[in-house]
Amino acid sequence: PALSQPLGLGREALPEEVEAWDVAVLPDGTGLRPGSGSVEDGDEIFYEQCASCHGDFAEGRDSWPALSGGMGTLTDPRPVKTIGSYWPHLSTVHDYIHRSMPFGGAQTLTQDETYAITAFLLYSNGMVEDDFVLTHENFTEIVMPNADGFYPDDRPETEYPIFSAEPCMQDCRDTAPEVTRRAVDLGVTPMGEDGRPAGTIPATFDV
Amino acid sequence: MRDDTERKGPSRRVFLTSGAAIMAGGAAAAQGTTQGADPLITEVQPWASGFGDPVDATPYGMPIRFEEHVVRRNVEWLTESPVSSINFTPIHALEGTITPQGCAFERHHSGAIELSKADYRLMVNGRVDRPLVFTFDDLMRFPRHVMTAFCECAANGGMEWGGAQLEGCQFTQGMIHNMEYTGVMLRDVLAEAGVQPEGTWVYVEGADASSNGRSIPMDKAMDDVLIALFANGEALRMEHGYPARLVVPGWEGNMWVKWLRRIGVHDQAVESREETSKYTDMMPDGRARKWTWVMDAKSVITSPSPQVPIRHGAGPLVVTGLAWSGNGAISRVDVSSDGGATWHPARLSGDVKPKALTRFHYDMDWDGSEMFLMSRAIDDTGYVQPTKQALREIRGVNNVYHNNGIQVWWVRADGEVENVEIA
């Protein structure tokens, strides 16, 4: 149970302290701060700050994350999950970039720069025209293509009943086991000098 | 014994040579029945005559060098950057349930940061009566609680959704650790600030650049979530969130926010990057589950396993493994050596704690023929660990997270062990 009385520990957080640390933006726009940025400005900032990893068109360079493309691939054998094809909320784009990007130089973007990059990413994903300007006022008008693509955990309804039956203990197979996949066929595990998977227990006796 | 010349002394070398010769003839040597007297017994060894290390040699010790294989390992190709990456606990080599902190896995999104207790601050703000700032010293004055819990990465085994890929349970089940934590209840810290009635979610984030912000419903926050200051008896390791991390029993490791710096109270989920782009689970219709917080019942045989071949020949064989469930306590583990045709209950060894690793043992007499070894965990809700195929029938192969399917080891007649799937 919770303590019945507060202990009186800690001290009141000052408004400037809360403003410095609470930069979260929620799907309904809570947390957005005044500002704006255009696709054009975003393109320039992206080229300078982001394109070395994410590509000039946010398409992703080498194995760095692609931020655009992949529309309609979510039922493909290898879905391409990007901001445009997968992310449900624009708030997450603004929030994550502002707080945690660029990788290795986070929290260096102003609010206006973040609005501009977010506008550019909308453009890269074919969601707005190239003269679009994103502001704190029109922000929540943007609906992401995959906004309805998520539902809360339903395992209690769809899995737990199926997997909670009394399990078979004897004569549970009709046929002898047949190997269908072997990890050794792929050869992608780090190996030790002894040609065995790295970390293999050493033999106590020479064999 | 730190001196190489002592370790490779003449009597030891002679013994190894004779041992190898005997091994060629069968399993007798492995069982210690050498021909003639064993010089390790009949000759006085240096450690039985001279001094060992003095007590002032090692103020804080590391494992003996013969255990140097018991370390974290990473797989470079899994991620694009080693600072937003994963490594693996050597669960193949461990016993019992407590994970030594020094080899307990790491998962960072912007690297392991160095944050002193002096620089540490924790803020509580949002839908509270009094937004507050705490120092580390403040946290040390709250009532303390102790709990043991597993921290399993949501992606543990994720590489195996599409088939058998990696060789060894360190790699296929090793994004996990289990520690005894001491800290303060999140609910007690929230009580200082006074949660307002509309405060139905908390958003927790770390001090690192990635922040790793996640939303937790207030019911869980008020139940068993701990702000941990100690793990396995001492301060948290840097890479595990020093000086304070969240412990969220039973729930996916991503939510165990390290270097915890802020708790925001909200009337809705933030739907941050780590609960939209990541840690959402693609289903066959192209939609995705979100908020799949609990880690379901799971187990793995840690020996024999690909990194622990059977070298001792036929006869008594210890099958040892781990089982765990985020939905409660493990009530039973079954073991099969014939690919699931026949199952035998294993022994649960030691204490069985809810939402914590549980050790099981199954002692068998191996006749030297090939086996398909499997383990199947059952928790106290009655949930039975499913096969990978049963999971795929519901979820497809692009779920990425939450793979708790039964693992199959193919034990060959020569004692080598492979990661396989069977039909």
XYZ file of C-alpha atoms in Angstrom:
630
model
C 0.000 0.000 0.000
C 1.054 3.567 -0.606
C 2.382 5.581 2.277
C -0.458 7.207 4.131
C 1.448 10.451 4.635
C 4.074 12.005 2.385
C 7.520 11.944 3.954
C 8.350 15.472 2.907
C 11.320 14.422 0.784
C 12.398 16.314 -2.313
C 11.737 19.927 -3.156
C 9.432 21.665 -5.579
C 10.489 21.570 -9.241
C 10.876 25.063 -10.693
C 9.029 25.917 -13.919
C 12.267 26.350 -15.874
C 13.432 22.914 -14.687
C 10.205 21.278 -15.825
C 10.428 23.142 -19.132
C 14.005 21.926 -19.633
C 13.276 18.249 -19.027
C 9.625 17.708 -19.930
C 9.747 18.027 -23.694
C 7.405 15.111 -24.423
C 4.741 15.638 -27.087
C 1.564 13.561 -26.873
C -0.621 12.397 -29.796
C -3.237 15.103 -29.097
C -0.580 17.817 -29.294
C -0.055 18.227 -25.573
C 3.497 19.431 -25.083
C 3.864 21.195 -28.439
C 5.601 24.537 -28.146
C 5.105 27.562 -30.371
C 7.058 27.394 -33.597
C 7.026 26.553 -37.272
C 9.160 25.182 -40.069
C 8.849 24.706 -43.810
C 9.640 21.736 -46.041
C 12.228 23.898 -47.746
C 14.028 24.746 -44.503
C 13.683 21.164 -43.354
C 15.331 19.907 -46.532
C 18.344 22.124 -45.870
C 18.660 21.163 -42.195
C 18.152 17.485 -43.015
C 20.893 17.646 -45.637
C 23.315 19.109 -43.084
C 22.335 17.205 -39.955
C 20.667 13.939 -40.947
C 21.375 12.860 -44.529
C 24.787 11.346 -43.789
C 22.937 8.441 -42.149
C 19.347 8.678 -43.332
C 19.992 9.700 -46.968
C 19.152 12.897 -48.871
C 15.547 11.782 -49.270
C 15.213 10.109 -45.850
C 15.382 6.784 -47.653
C 18.173 5.476 -45.384
C 21.837 5.008 -46.207
C 23.575 1.632 -45.827
C 21.896 -0.093 -42.888
C 20.793 3.120 -41.136
C 17.045 3.452 -40.620
C 14.901 4.471 -43.589
C 12.494 7.246 -42.573
C 10.448 7.251 -45.766
C 9.013 4.739 -48.209
C 7.636 1.272 -47.637
C 4.016 2.329 -48.106
C 1.731 -0.686 -48.364
C 4.417 -3.228 -47.442
C 3.162 -4.206 -43.995
C 1.829 -7.576 -45.158
C 4.869 -8.265 -47.347
C 7.292 -11.036 -46.398
C 9.750 -8.281 -45.437
C 7.783 -5.195 -44.418
C 9.499 -1.796 -44.636
C 8.409 0.048 -41.501
C 9.020 3.807 -41.805
C 7.465 6.992 -40.478
C 5.161 7.058 -43.496
C 4.318 3.383 -43.713
C 4.133 2.483 -40.023
C 4.239 5.259 -37.409
C 0.793 6.137 -36.025
C 1.378 9.671 -34.726
C 3.217 12.752 -35.955
C 3.796 13.759 -32.329
C 6.285 10.901 -31.975
C 8.321 12.190 -34.924
C 8.668 15.682 -33.488
C 9.269 14.432 -29.955
C 11.868 11.806 -30.809
C 13.862 13.997 -33.196
C 13.884 16.936 -30.825
C 15.004 14.849 -27.858
C 17.234 12.160 -29.283
C 18.528 13.105 -32.742
C 20.973 13.586 -34.401
C 22.476 10.319 -33.136
C 25.528 11.336 -31.074
C 24.515 15.013 -30.999
C 21.074 14.921 -29.465
C 19.189 17.942 -28.074
C 20.903 20.380 -30.408
C 17.844 21.171 -32.564
C 15.610 24.157 -31.845
C 11.840 23.886 -31.872
C 11.668 25.605 -35.278
C 14.332 23.303 -36.707
C 12.401 20.304 -35.434
C 9.169 21.569 -37.020
C 11.068 22.052 -40.289
C 12.614 18.565 -40.269
C 9.226 17.069 -39.405
C 7.694 18.954 -42.356
C 10.434 17.639 -44.633
C 9.795 14.073 -43.464
C 6.098 14.488 -44.257
C 7.116 15.654 -47.734
C 9.590 12.760 -48.130
C 6.749 10.395 -47.383
C 4.487 12.006 -49.990
C 2.094 13.399 -47.390
C 2.393 17.159 -48.057
C 3.389 19.467 -50.939
C 6.809 21.079 -51.104
C 5.481 24.482 -49.971
C 4.021 23.102 -46.735
C 4.752 24.844 -43.450
C 4.216 22.919 -40.214
C 3.288 24.897 -37.107
C 2.101 24.182 -33.586
C -1.348 25.260 -34.764
C -1.804 22.958 -37.776
C 0.223 20.076 -36.297
C -2.686 17.951 -35.083
C -4.469 18.218 -38.453
C -1.948 15.773 -39.898
C -3.225 12.185 -39.860
C -0.591 9.522 -40.408
C -1.376 6.806 -42.997
C -1.058 4.007 -40.433
C -2.879 5.820 -37.599
C -5.346 2.933 -37.278
C -2.731 0.221 -37.624
C -2.352 -0.626 -33.952
C -4.425 -2.288 -31.259
C -3.709 -2.935 -27.585
C -2.306 -6.283 -26.493
C -4.995 -8.927 -27.007
C -3.033 -12.005 -25.959
C -5.363 -12.592 -22.998
C -8.176 -13.135 -25.524
C -6.375 -14.577 -28.567
C -3.581 -16.684 -27.074
C -3.878 -17.432 -23.372
C -7.043 -19.573 -23.694
C -5.462 -21.621 -26.504
C -2.191 -22.107 -24.631
C -3.746 -22.890 -21.259
C -5.048 -26.373 -22.090
C -3.640 -29.361 -20.192
C -0.580 -30.395 -22.221
C 0.014 -33.829 -23.772
C 2.554 -35.933 -21.889
C 2.717 -39.222 -23.873
C 2.314 -40.335 -27.473
C 2.172 -36.699 -28.520
C 3.646 -37.232 -31.988
C 2.457 -39.328 -34.922
C 5.769 -39.258 -36.754
C 9.429 -39.204 -35.829
C 10.934 -35.703 -35.588
C 12.327 -34.397 -38.845
C 14.851 -31.546 -38.866
C 13.548 -28.674 -40.987
C 15.976 -25.867 -40.076
C 19.559 -25.939 -38.820
C 21.324 -22.803 -37.569
C 24.660 -24.258 -38.718
C 23.461 -23.918 -42.309
C 23.505 -20.119 -41.954
C 26.937 -19.722 -40.375
C 26.156 -16.314 -38.837
C 27.120 -17.046 -35.205
C 30.355 -15.554 -33.840
C 32.875 -18.377 -33.688
C 35.789 -19.073 -31.367
C 39.293 -20.010 -32.423
C 38.360 -23.650 -31.927
C 35.777 -23.424 -34.701
C 32.930 -23.730 -32.226
C 30.323 -21.133 -31.284
C 32.038 -18.379 -29.279
C 31.920 -19.063 -25.558
C 31.780 -22.846 -25.869
C 32.731 -24.479 -22.576
C 36.382 -25.607 -22.820
C 37.079 -29.294 -22.463
C 38.482 -30.261 -19.073
C 40.368 -33.132 -20.664
C 42.085 -32.949 -24.033
C 39.910 -34.735 -26.552
C 47.870 -19.711 -9.342
C 48.750 -16.888 -11.651
C 52.082 -18.154 -12.930
C 51.967 -19.933 -16.283
C 55.019 -22.013 -15.582
C 53.304 -23.489 -12.563
C 50.110 -24.302 -14.390
C 51.956 -26.019 -17.209
C 54.226 -27.932 -14.865
C 55.552 -31.307 -15.954
C 53.190 -33.507 -14.005
C 50.143 -31.817 -15.532
C 51.504 -32.194 -19.062
C 52.213 -35.885 -18.589
C 48.738 -36.433 -17.317
C 47.078 -34.675 -20.255
C 49.020 -36.781 -22.728
C 48.025 -40.001 -21.068
C 44.463 -38.789 -20.747
C 44.239 -38.104 -24.490
C 45.452 -41.585 -25.299
C 42.850 -43.137 -23.089
C 40.077 -40.950 -24.470
C 40.608 -42.448 -27.915
C 39.579 -45.784 -26.482
C 36.248 -44.689 -25.105
C 34.549 -42.763 -22.380
C 36.493 -44.297 -19.510
C 38.945 -41.420 -19.141
C 36.166 -38.894 -18.997
C 34.825 -40.689 -15.990
C 38.193 -40.425 -14.285
C 39.140 -44.111 -14.287
C 42.624 -43.674 -15.708
C 45.015 -46.580 -16.131
C 47.435 -46.358 -13.271
C 47.717 -43.840 -10.518
C 46.773 -40.238 -11.242
C 49.828 -37.987 -10.786
C 47.499 -35.119 -9.816
C 46.930 -37.198 -6.722
C 50.175 -39.051 -6.227
C 52.484 -36.076 -6.867
C 52.444 -33.045 -4.595
C 51.107 -30.170 -6.664
C 52.518 -26.636 -6.271
C 49.199 -25.311 -4.890
C 49.420 -27.916 -2.129
C 52.876 -26.799 -1.123
C 53.508 -23.078 -1.767
C 51.458 -19.953 -1.222
C 48.451 -18.725 -3.086
C 47.601 -15.053 -3.515
C 47.572 -12.839 -0.423
C 44.374 -11.190 0.772
C 45.582 -7.763 -0.367
C 46.051 -8.851 -3.991
C 42.483 -8.242 -5.197
C 40.284 -5.585 -3.527
C 37.541 -6.336 -6.037
C 37.922 -9.627 -7.807
C 37.203 -10.971 -11.243
C 36.491 -14.610 -12.102
C 39.466 -16.976 -12.308
C 40.986 -16.943 -15.777
C 39.865 -20.480 -16.553
C 36.338 -19.069 -16.751
C 37.189 -16.479 -19.391
C 34.604 -17.940 -21.775
C 31.860 -16.842 -19.360
C 31.493 -13.327 -20.738
C 28.998 -11.168 -22.582
C 29.163 -11.500 -26.331
C 27.682 -9.440 -29.128
C 26.690 -10.232 -32.697
C 27.838 -7.363 -34.872
C 25.450 -7.835 -37.779
C 22.338 -7.532 -35.610
C 22.482 -3.727 -35.350
C 23.937 -0.807 -37.287
C 25.717 0.775 -34.320
C 27.331 -0.720 -31.191
C 25.918 2.095 -29.027
C 22.339 1.238 -29.971
C 22.766 -2.466 -29.674
C 22.583 -5.604 -27.598
C 24.878 -8.161 -26.056
C 24.136 -11.530 -24.540
C 24.372 -13.129 -21.102
C 26.366 -16.407 -21.075
C 23.392 -18.348 -19.737
C 24.859 -21.555 -21.179
C 27.575 -21.484 -18.518
C 25.618 -20.245 -15.494
C 23.718 -22.208 -12.849
C 21.130 -21.300 -10.233
C 19.139 -18.159 -10.943
C 21.146 -15.043 -9.986
C 22.992 -13.476 -12.920
C 26.463 -12.146 -12.069
C 26.220 -8.427 -12.856
C 29.531 -8.339 -14.698
C 28.270 -10.649 -17.446
C 24.579 -9.650 -17.381
C 23.452 -8.472 -20.807
C 23.319 -4.855 -21.930
C 20.973 -3.054 -24.256
C 21.513 0.649 -24.846
C 20.105 3.070 -27.380
C 22.801 5.744 -27.022
C 25.447 3.883 -25.102
C 26.079 3.295 -21.389
C 26.398 6.702 -19.748
C 28.374 7.715 -16.677
C 26.110 9.526 -14.209
C 27.372 10.168 -10.667
C 25.170 10.173 -7.601
C 26.085 13.836 -7.108
C 24.847 14.758 -10.593
C 21.760 12.581 -10.363
C 18.329 14.244 -10.281
C 14.864 12.688 -10.465
C 11.883 14.850 -11.414
C 8.203 14.036 -10.930
C 5.860 16.359 -12.794
C 2.631 16.535 -14.754
C -0.727 15.685 -13.190
C 0.516 15.936 -9.639
C -0.203 18.286 -6.760
C 3.475 19.167 -6.265
C 6.052 18.727 -9.060
C 9.205 17.610 -7.270
C 12.922 17.162 -7.712
C 14.779 14.483 -5.762
C 18.493 14.004 -5.258
C 20.013 10.551 -4.898
C 20.341 11.193 -1.168
C 16.591 11.840 -1.031
C 15.895 8.457 -2.626
C 18.067 6.759 -0.008
C 15.668 8.035 2.690
C 12.535 6.306 1.343
C 11.492 2.934 2.788
C 13.346 0.163 0.973
C 12.028 -2.972 -0.644
C 13.754 -6.061 -2.011
C 12.593 -8.062 -5.005
C 14.097 -10.545 -7.419
C 13.005 -10.274 -11.028
C 14.055 -11.229 -14.541
C 14.725 -8.489 -17.080
C 14.150 -10.000 -20.509
C 14.540 -7.923 -23.643
C 11.364 -7.918 -25.708
C 13.553 -8.966 -28.648
C 15.032 -12.028 -26.907
C 14.858 -14.807 -29.508
C 13.530 -12.379 -32.092
C 16.135 -13.457 -34.623
C 14.678 -16.958 -34.395
C 11.143 -16.039 -35.546
C 11.969 -16.963 -39.116
C 13.910 -20.132 -38.324
C 16.961 -21.427 -36.484
C 19.690 -18.805 -36.918
C 22.207 -18.611 -34.075
C 24.217 -21.365 -32.412
C 23.900 -21.302 -28.643
C 21.379 -20.349 -25.982
C 23.586 -17.381 -25.094
C 22.586 -15.939 -28.460
C 19.049 -17.259 -28.809
C 17.820 -16.761 -25.208
C 20.554 -14.630 -23.562
C 18.999 -11.153 -23.645
C 18.054 -11.724 -20.039
C 19.314 -11.251 -16.516
C 17.910 -11.939 -13.075
C 18.964 -9.940 -10.042
C 17.964 -9.272 -6.470
C 17.094 -5.581 -6.353
C 16.777 -3.169 -3.464
C 15.190 0.205 -3.947
C 12.142 2.323 -3.313
C 8.631 1.776 -4.576
C 7.580 4.014 -7.430
C 4.225 4.451 -5.685
C 5.943 5.930 -2.621
C 7.799 8.478 -4.745
C 4.573 9.340 -6.589
C 2.832 9.807 -3.229
C 5.254 12.599 -2.352
C 4.082 14.507 -5.411
C 0.425 13.564 -5.018
C -1.051 11.994 -8.158
C -4.203 13.771 -9.301
C -7.328 11.732 -10.170
C -6.867 12.193 -13.937
C -3.308 10.900 -13.714
C -3.825 7.467 -15.308
C -0.411 6.952 -16.922
C 3.190 7.619 -15.997
C 5.805 8.383 -18.603
C 9.281 7.347 -17.494
C 12.458 8.451 -19.206
C 16.192 8.150 -18.737
C 18.998 10.699 -18.533
C 20.732 9.391 -21.661
C 20.430 10.910 -25.130
C 17.994 8.250 -26.302
C 15.846 8.854 -23.189
C 13.995 5.575 -23.809
C 10.686 7.124 -22.725
C 7.876 4.641 -22.079
C 4.306 4.923 -20.833
C 3.142 2.732 -17.944
C -0.476 2.536 -16.788
C -0.995 3.844 -13.252
C -2.243 0.458 -11.998
C 1.142 -1.119 -12.673
C 3.025 1.923 -11.378
C 1.127 1.658 -8.091
C 1.565 -2.117 -7.867
C 5.102 -3.526 -7.934
C 7.357 -1.126 -9.868
C 10.612 -0.401 -8.050
C 13.167 2.372 -8.456
C 16.207 0.161 -7.929
C 19.383 1.525 -6.342
C 21.092 -1.808 -5.654
C 21.364 -5.051 -7.594
C 22.766 -8.331 -6.289
C 23.902 -6.564 -3.133
C 25.769 -3.596 -4.571
C 25.112 -0.461 -6.585
C 23.862 -0.919 -10.123
C 26.568 -1.271 -12.730
C 27.036 1.738 -15.014
C 25.718 -0.229 -17.973
C 22.639 -1.261 -16.000
C 21.542 2.265 -15.109
C 23.737 3.537 -12.260
C 22.675 5.046 -9.965
C 18.937 4.341 -10.422
C 16.812 2.304 -12.794
C 13.245 1.139 -13.001
C 12.415 -2.500 -12.248
C 9.112 -3.480 -13.843
C 8.509 -7.099 -12.776
C 7.314 -9.417 -15.532
C 7.307 -6.730 -18.214
C 9.476 -6.336 -21.306
C 12.998 -5.140 -20.627
C 12.659 -1.951 -22.660
C 10.413 -0.530 -19.934
C 13.093 -1.003 -17.278
C 14.276 2.566 -17.881
C 17.897 3.074 -16.853
C 19.451 6.260 -15.483
C 15.849 7.210 -14.617
C 15.525 10.987 -14.537
C 11.870 11.897 -14.933
C 8.426 10.537 -14.171
C 5.690 12.463 -15.959
C 2.097 11.842 -14.885
C -0.418 12.049 -17.747
C -4.054 11.375 -18.598
C -3.036 9.368 -21.681
C -0.100 7.396 -23.050
C 2.661 9.438 -24.680
C 2.981 6.886 -27.526
C 6.683 7.541 -27.705
C 9.040 6.139 -30.320
C 9.772 3.099 -28.123
C 6.089 2.158 -28.001
C 5.107 2.921 -31.618
C 7.971 2.431 -34.052
C 9.586 -0.111 -31.719
C 8.119 -2.613 -29.255
C 4.985 -2.989 -31.346
C 4.422 -6.414 -32.819
C 3.428 -6.898 -36.468
C 0.637 -9.358 -37.113
C -0.258 -11.166 -40.367
C -2.970 -8.661 -41.394
C -0.468 -5.802 -41.419
C -1.749 -4.308 -38.198
C 0.351 -4.452 -35.053
C -0.167 -5.105 -31.399
C 0.912 -2.273 -29.123
C 1.471 -2.251 -25.370
C 2.482 -5.934 -25.264
C 4.068 -5.396 -21.883
C 4.073 -8.834 -20.238
C 6.691 -11.452 -21.083
C 4.933 -14.821 -21.322
C 6.067 -18.130 -19.800
C 9.270 -19.399 -21.349
C 12.117 -21.817 -20.768
C 15.336 -23.075 -22.298
C 17.671 -25.964 -21.629
C 21.033 -24.308 -20.973
C 22.999 -27.584 -20.951
C 23.331 -29.571 -23.086
C 23.212 -26.804 -25.706
C 25.321 -25.844 -28.732
C 27.975 -24.201 -26.531
C 27.878 -27.095 -24.060
C 28.381 -30.336 -25.995
C 28.311 -33.656 -24.146
C 31.925 -34.765 -23.880
C 31.583 -37.409 -21.188
C 29.936 -40.136 -23.211
C 26.864 -42.159 -22.337
C 25.527 -42.580 -18.842
C 24.312 -40.064 -16.265
C 23.508 -36.702 -17.849
C 22.353 -33.532 -16.138
C 19.857 -31.568 -18.169
C 19.686 -28.076 -16.664
C 17.740 -25.032 -17.682
C 15.861 -21.866 -16.856
C 12.160 -21.123 -16.839
C 10.347 -17.870 -16.176
C 7.018 -16.113 -16.589
C 5.926 -12.497 -16.422
C 2.456 -13.663 -15.460
C 3.460 -15.233 -12.165
C 5.445 -18.151 -10.789
C 6.582 -21.229 -12.689
C 4.580 -24.220 -11.511
C 6.157 -26.951 -13.647
C 8.695 -27.570 -16.391
C 8.450 -30.614 -18.642
C 11.405 -32.003 -20.563
C 11.293 -34.128 -23.713
C 14.216 -35.951 -25.306
C 12.273 -37.268 -28.300
C 11.106 -34.088 -29.971
C 7.944 -33.711 -27.940
C 6.501 -37.215 -28.213
C 7.000 -37.913 -24.504
C 7.346 -35.399 -21.680
C 8.676 -35.793 -18.143
C 8.305 -33.280 -15.324
C 11.654 -31.820 -14.291
C 12.651 -30.799 -10.768
C 12.325 -27.122 -9.848
C 15.554 -26.489 -7.936
C 15.791 -23.829 -5.256
C 13.285 -21.083 -4.583
C 10.505 -20.484 -7.078
C 9.686 -16.768 -7.151
C 7.073 -15.017 -9.249
C 8.357 -13.097 -12.285
C 11.873 -14.377 -11.649
C 14.161 -16.944 -13.217
C 13.592 -20.470 -11.953
C 16.135 -23.283 -12.269
C 15.048 -26.741 -13.338
C 16.995 -29.975 -13.529
C 16.226 -33.251 -15.228
C 18.599 -36.119 -14.489
C 18.678 -38.796 -17.151
C 20.652 -41.804 -18.270
C 21.803 -41.029 -21.802
C 22.214 -44.110 -23.975
C 24.385 -42.244 -26.472
C 21.824 -42.021 -29.228
C 20.642 -38.763 -30.765
C 18.002 -36.746 -28.974
C 15.709 -33.836 -29.673
C 15.757 -32.032 -26.314
C 12.981 -29.596 -25.458
C 11.648 -27.884 -22.350
C 8.120 -26.607 -21.753
C 7.301 -24.143 -18.964
C 3.931 -23.945 -17.233
C 3.079 -21.005 -14.967
C 0.591 -20.676 -12.148
C -2.065 -19.218 -14.459
C -2.102 -22.583 -16.280
C -0.422 -21.137 -19.381
C 1.747 -23.694 -21.183
C 4.733 -22.463 -23.209
C 3.782 -22.882 -26.879
C 5.828 -24.197 -29.771
C 7.245 -21.687 -32.231
C 4.872 -23.097 -34.827
C 1.848 -22.515 -32.606
C 2.905 -18.887 -32.156
C 3.511 -18.396 -35.873
C 0.073 -19.736 -36.709
C -1.362 -16.761 -34.828
C 1.298 -14.105 -35.349
C 3.138 -14.902 -38.578
C 6.903 -14.391 -38.752
C 7.265 -10.584 -38.527
C 6.285 -10.125 -34.882
C 9.945 -9.238 -34.068
C 9.332 -9.356 -30.293
C 7.940 -11.771 -27.700
C 9.219 -15.070 -29.078
C 8.666 -17.522 -26.211
C 8.450 -20.605 -28.418
C 9.854 -23.944 -27.301
C 13.539 -24.388 -28.190
C 14.746 -27.657 -29.726
C 18.323 -28.898 -29.356
C 19.428 -31.730 -31.625
C 21.905 -33.784 -29.582
C 23.986 -35.841 -31.959
C 25.412 -39.267 -31.119
C 28.864 -37.668 -30.826
C 27.542 -35.300 -28.151
C 27.545 -32.179 -30.341
C 24.400 -30.074 -30.027
C 22.625 -28.004 -32.680
C 19.915 -25.361 -32.736
C 17.217 -26.776 -35.009
C 13.559 -26.638 -35.820
C 11.690 -29.890 -36.313
C 8.479 -30.925 -38.002
